[in-house]
CSV table of C-alpha atoms in Angstrom, one decimal:
chain,number,residue,atom,x,y,z
A,862,LEU,CA,-17.3,-4.0,-12.3
A,863,THR,CA,-16.5,-6.2,-15.3
A,864,SER,CA,-12.9,-5.1,-16.1
A,865,LEU,CA,-9.9,-3.3,-14.6
A,866,SER,CA,-8.5,-2.5,-18.1
A,867,GLY,CA,-7.5,1.1,-18.5
A,868,LEU,CA,-6.5,1.6,-14.8
A,869,ASN,CA,-2.8,1.3,-15.5
A,870,LEU,CA,-1.9,1.6,-11.8
A,871,GLU,CA,1.9,1.8,-11.2
A,872,GLY,CA,2.4,2.1,-7.5
A,873,VAL,CA,0.1,1.8,-4.4
A,874,GLY,CA,1.5,2.8,-1.1
A,875,PHE,CA,-1.2,1.5,1.2
A,876,GLY,CA,-3.0,-1.4,-0.3
A,877,ILE,CA,-5.6,-2.6,-2.8
A,878,GLU,CA,-8.8,-4.5,-2.2
A,879,ILE,CA,-10.6,-5.9,-5.2
A,880,SER,CA,-13.8,-7.4,-3.9
A,881,ASP,CA,-17.5,-8.1,-4.5
A,882,ASN,CA,-17.4,-7.9,-8.3
A,883,PRO,CA,-19.7,-10.7,-9.6
A,884,SER,CA,-18.7,-10.1,-13.2
A,885,LEU,CA,-15.0,-9.5,-13.0
A,886,THR,CA,-13.1,-12.3,-14.9
A,887,THR,CA,-9.6,-11.0,-15.2
A,888,LEU,CA,-7.1,-8.6,-13.5
A,889,ASP,CA,-5.8,-7.2,-16.8
A,890,GLY,CA,-5.0,-3.6,-16.3
A,891,LEU,CA,-2.8,-4.2,-13.3
A,892,GLU,CA,0.4,-5.1,-15.2
A,893,SER,CA,2.4,-2.1,-13.9
A,894,LEU,CA,1.3,-2.5,-10.3
A,895,THR,CA,3.7,-2.4,-7.4
A,896,ILE,CA,2.4,-2.7,-3.8
A,897,ASP,CA,4.0,-1.5,-0.6
A,898,SER,CA,1.3,-2.9,1.7
A,899,ALA,CA,-1.6,-5.3,1.1
A,900,LEU,CA,-3.5,-6.9,-1.7
A,901,HIS,CA,-6.9,-8.4,-1.0
A,902,ILE,CA,-8.8,-10.2,-3.7
A,903,ARG,CA,-12.1,-11.3,-2.3
A,904,ASN,CA,-15.6,-12.4,-3.4
A,905,ASN,CA,-15.1,-12.3,-7.2
A,906,PRO,CA,-16.9,-15.5,-8.3
A,907,GLN,CA,-16.1,-15.2,-12.0
A,908,LEU,CA,-12.4,-14.2,-11.6
A,909,ALA,CA,-10.4,-16.9,-13.4
A,910,ASP,CA,-7.3,-15.0,-14.6
A,911,ILE,CA,-4.9,-13.0,-12.4
A,912,SER,CA,-2.2,-12.7,-15.0
A,913,GLY,CA,-2.4,-9.0,-14.8
A,914,LEU,CA,-0.3,-9.3,-11.6
A,915,GLN,CA,2.6,-10.7,-13.6
A,916,ASN,CA,5.1,-8.0,-12.6
A,917,LEU,CA,4.4,-8.1,-8.9
A,918,VAL,CA,7.6,-8.9,-7.1
A,919,LYS,CA,6.7,-8.3,-3.4
A,920,VAL,CA,3.7,-7.6,-1.2
A,921,LYS,CA,5.0,-6.4,2.2
A,922,GLY,CA,1.7,-6.9,4.0
A,923,PRO,CA,-1.0,-9.5,3.5
A,924,LEU,CA,-1.7,-11.2,0.2
A,925,GLU,CA,-5.2,-12.6,0.3
A,926,PHE,CA,-7.4,-14.6,-2.1
A,927,GLU,CA,-10.8,-15.4,-0.7
A,928,ASN,CA,-14.0,-16.7,-2.3
A,929,ASN,CA,-12.9,-16.6,-5.9
A,930,ASP,CA,-14.7,-19.7,-7.1
A,931,ALA,CA,-13.5,-19.7,-10.8
A,932,LEU,CA,-9.8,-19.3,-9.9
A,933,LEU,CA,-8.0,-22.5,-10.9
A,934,ASN,CA,-4.5,-21.4,-10.2
A,935,LEU,CA,-2.4,-18.4,-9.3
A,936,SER,CA,-0.7,-18.0,-12.7
A,937,GLY,CA,0.4,-14.4,-12.9
A,938,LEU,CA,2.3,-14.5,-9.6
A,939,GLU,CA,5.4,-16.3,-11.0
A,940,ASN,CA,7.6,-13.2,-10.3
A,941,LEU,CA,6.5,-12.8,-6.7
A,942,GLU,CA,9.4,-13.3,-4.3
A,943,ALA,CA,8.2,-12.0,-1.0
A,944,ILE,CA,4.9,-11.8,0.9
A,945,GLY,CA,4.3,-10.5,4.4
A,946,TYR,CA,1.3,-12.8,5.1
A,947,LEU,CA,-0.4,-15.3,2.9
A,948,GLU,CA,-4.1,-16.2,3.2
A,949,ILE,CA,-5.8,-18.4,0.6
A,950,THR,CA,-9.3,-19.3,1.7
A,951,ASN,CA,-12.5,-20.7,0.1
A,952,ASN,CA,-11.4,-20.7,-3.5
A,953,ASN,CA,-13.4,-23.8,-4.5
A,954,SER,CA,-11.7,-24.5,-7.8
A,955,LEU,CA,-8.1,-23.7,-6.9
A,956,LEU,CA,-6.0,-26.7,-7.9
A,957,ASN,CA,-2.5,-25.6,-7.0
A,958,LEU,CA,-0.2,-22.9,-5.7
A,959,GLU,CA,2.7,-23.6,-8.2
A,960,ALA,CA,2.9,-19.9,-9.3
A,961,LEU,CA,4.2,-19.0,-5.9
A,962,GLY,CA,7.3,-21.1,-6.4
A,963,LYS,CA,9.7,-18.1,-6.4
A,964,VAL,CA,8.6,-16.9,-3.0
A,965,HIS,CA,11.7,-17.5,-0.9
A,966,LYS,CA,11.4,-15.1,2.1
A,967,PRO,CA,10.0,-15.9,5.5
A,968,LEU,CA,6.2,-15.3,6.0
A,969,GLY,CA,4.6,-13.7,9.0
A,970,SER,CA,1.6,-16.1,8.8
A,971,LEU,CA,0.1,-18.7,6.5
A,972,LYS,CA,-3.5,-19.7,6.2
A,973,ILE,CA,-4.7,-22.2,3.6
A,974,ALA,CA,-8.3,-23.1,4.4
A,975,GLY,CA,-11.5,-24.2,2.6
A,976,ASN,CA,-10.0,-24.8,-0.8
A,977,ASN,CA,-11.9,-27.9,-2.0
A,978,ALA,CA,-9.8,-28.8,-5.0
A,979,LEU,CA,-6.3,-28.0,-3.7
A,980,THR,CA,-4.1,-31.1,-3.6
A,981,SER,CA,-0.7,-29.9,-2.7
A,982,LEU,CA,1.3,-27.0,-1.1
A,983,ASN,CA,4.3,-27.6,-3.3
A,984,GLY,CA,4.2,-24.1,-4.7
A,985,LEU,CA,5.2,-22.9,-1.3
A,986,ARG,CA,8.3,-25.2,-1.1
A,987,ASN,CA,10.9,-22.4,-1.1
A,988,ILE,CA,9.5,-20.5,1.9
A,989,PRO,CA,12.0,-21.0,4.7
A,990,SER,CA,9.8,-20.2,7.7
A,991,VAL,CA,6.6,-18.8,9.1
A,992,SER,CA,7.1,-16.7,12.2
A,993,ASP,CA,3.6,-16.3,13.6
A,994,TYR,CA,1.2,-19.1,12.8
A,995,PHE,CA,0.1,-21.8,10.3
A,996,ASN,CA,-3.5,-22.7,9.6
A,997,ILE,CA,-4.0,-25.5,7.1
A,998,MET,CA,-7.5,-26.8,7.4
A,999,ASN,CA,-10.7,-27.8,5.6
A,1000,ASN,CA,-9.0,-28.6,2.3
A,1001,PRO,CA,-10.6,-32.0,1.6
A,1002,ALA,CA,-8.3,-32.9,-1.4
A,1003,LEU,CA,-5.0,-31.7,0.3
A,1004,SER,CA,-3.1,-34.9,1.1
A,1005,ASP,CA,0.5,-33.5,1.0
A,1006,CYS,CA,1.5,-30.6,3.2
A,1007,SER,CA,5.2,-31.6,3.5
A,1008,ILE,CA,6.9,-28.4,2.4
A,1009,PHE,CA,10.0,-27.2,4.1
A,1010,ALA,CA,8.4,-24.5,6.3
A,1011,VAL,CA,5.7,-26.9,7.6
A,1012,CYS,CA,8.1,-29.7,8.2
A,1013,ASN,CA,10.7,-27.5,9.9
A,1014,ILE,CA,8.2,-26.2,12.5
A,1015,LEU,CA,6.6,-29.6,13.1
A,1016,LEU,CA,9.8,-31.5,13.4
A,1017,ASN,CA,12.0,-28.9,15.2
A,1018,GLU,CA,9.7,-26.8,17.4
A,1019,PRO,CA,8.7,-28.2,20.8
A,1020,ASN,CA,5.2,-26.6,20.8
A,1021,PRO,CA,4.5,-25.3,17.4
A,1022,ILE,CA,1.7,-22.8,16.8
A,1023,VAL,CA,0.2,-24.8,13.9
A,1024,GLN,CA,-3.3,-25.8,13.2
A,1025,ILE,CA,-3.7,-28.7,10.7
A,1026,SER,CA,-7.1,-30.4,10.5
A,1027,ASN,CA,-9.8,-31.6,8.2
A,1028,ASN,CA,-7.7,-32.1,5.2
A,1029,ALA,CA,-7.2,-35.4,3.2
A,1030,PRO,CA,-5.3,-38.3,4.7
A,1031,GLY,CA,-1.6,-37.5,4.9
A,1032,CYS,CA,-2.3,-33.9,5.9
A,1033,ASP,CA,-5.3,-34.4,8.1
A,1034,ASN,CA,-3.7,-33.4,11.4
A,1035,LYS,CA,-0.3,-32.5,12.8
A,1036,THR,CA,0.7,-36.1,13.5
A,1037,GLU,CA,0.0,-37.2,9.9
A,1038,ALA,CA,1.8,-34.1,8.5
A,1039,ALA,CA,4.8,-34.8,10.7
A,1040,ALA,CA,4.9,-38.4,9.6
A,1041,SER,CA,4.7,-37.3,6.0
A,1042,CYS,CA,7.6,-34.9,6.6
A,1043,GLN,CA,9.7,-37.8,8.0
A,1044,SER,CA,9.0,-40.1,5.1
A,1045,SER,CA,9.3,-37.5,2.3
A,1046,PRO,CA,12.5,-36.1,0.8
A,1047,VAL,CA,12.1,-32.7,2.5
A,1048,THR,CA,15.3,-31.5,4.1
A,1049,VAL,CA,14.8,-29.6,7.4
């Protein structure tokens, strides 16, 4: 599959999986898409442009980006306000999550793992809480994970279900992340 152009999907009640397309470079063709359940975008090594998702406002279930090595950012998700679960794993060129800055509803879970170029979680700054678990690990350039949801759970929960490990100094473990939260201007 090299293109989704011409699909013109408007609404999907269950979910969509776009996976294992070695030549797919863009998600053009999904501009009218609304999703009531899940969106999984996996194993598309040439996918660099997801701007076709520009009108997506909510994903009630999981939103997952995994093994999309050409993806530099999540531009196209700027209108997204709510996600059930967020998983961003093994996207080797992903630099930032800024396009998710409008997401302001609680998440069920958050997994950010194996993104070699990711330096900050700042795009997730408006998420108030994560109810199930956090997993932030194996992001060798991620030195700042002091966003509200992370700081809130690390500083205010006695036994948080959080896994933070193998990131850059400052976000390498729970102790470093909590220290960063205490020294940064994050209000919890």
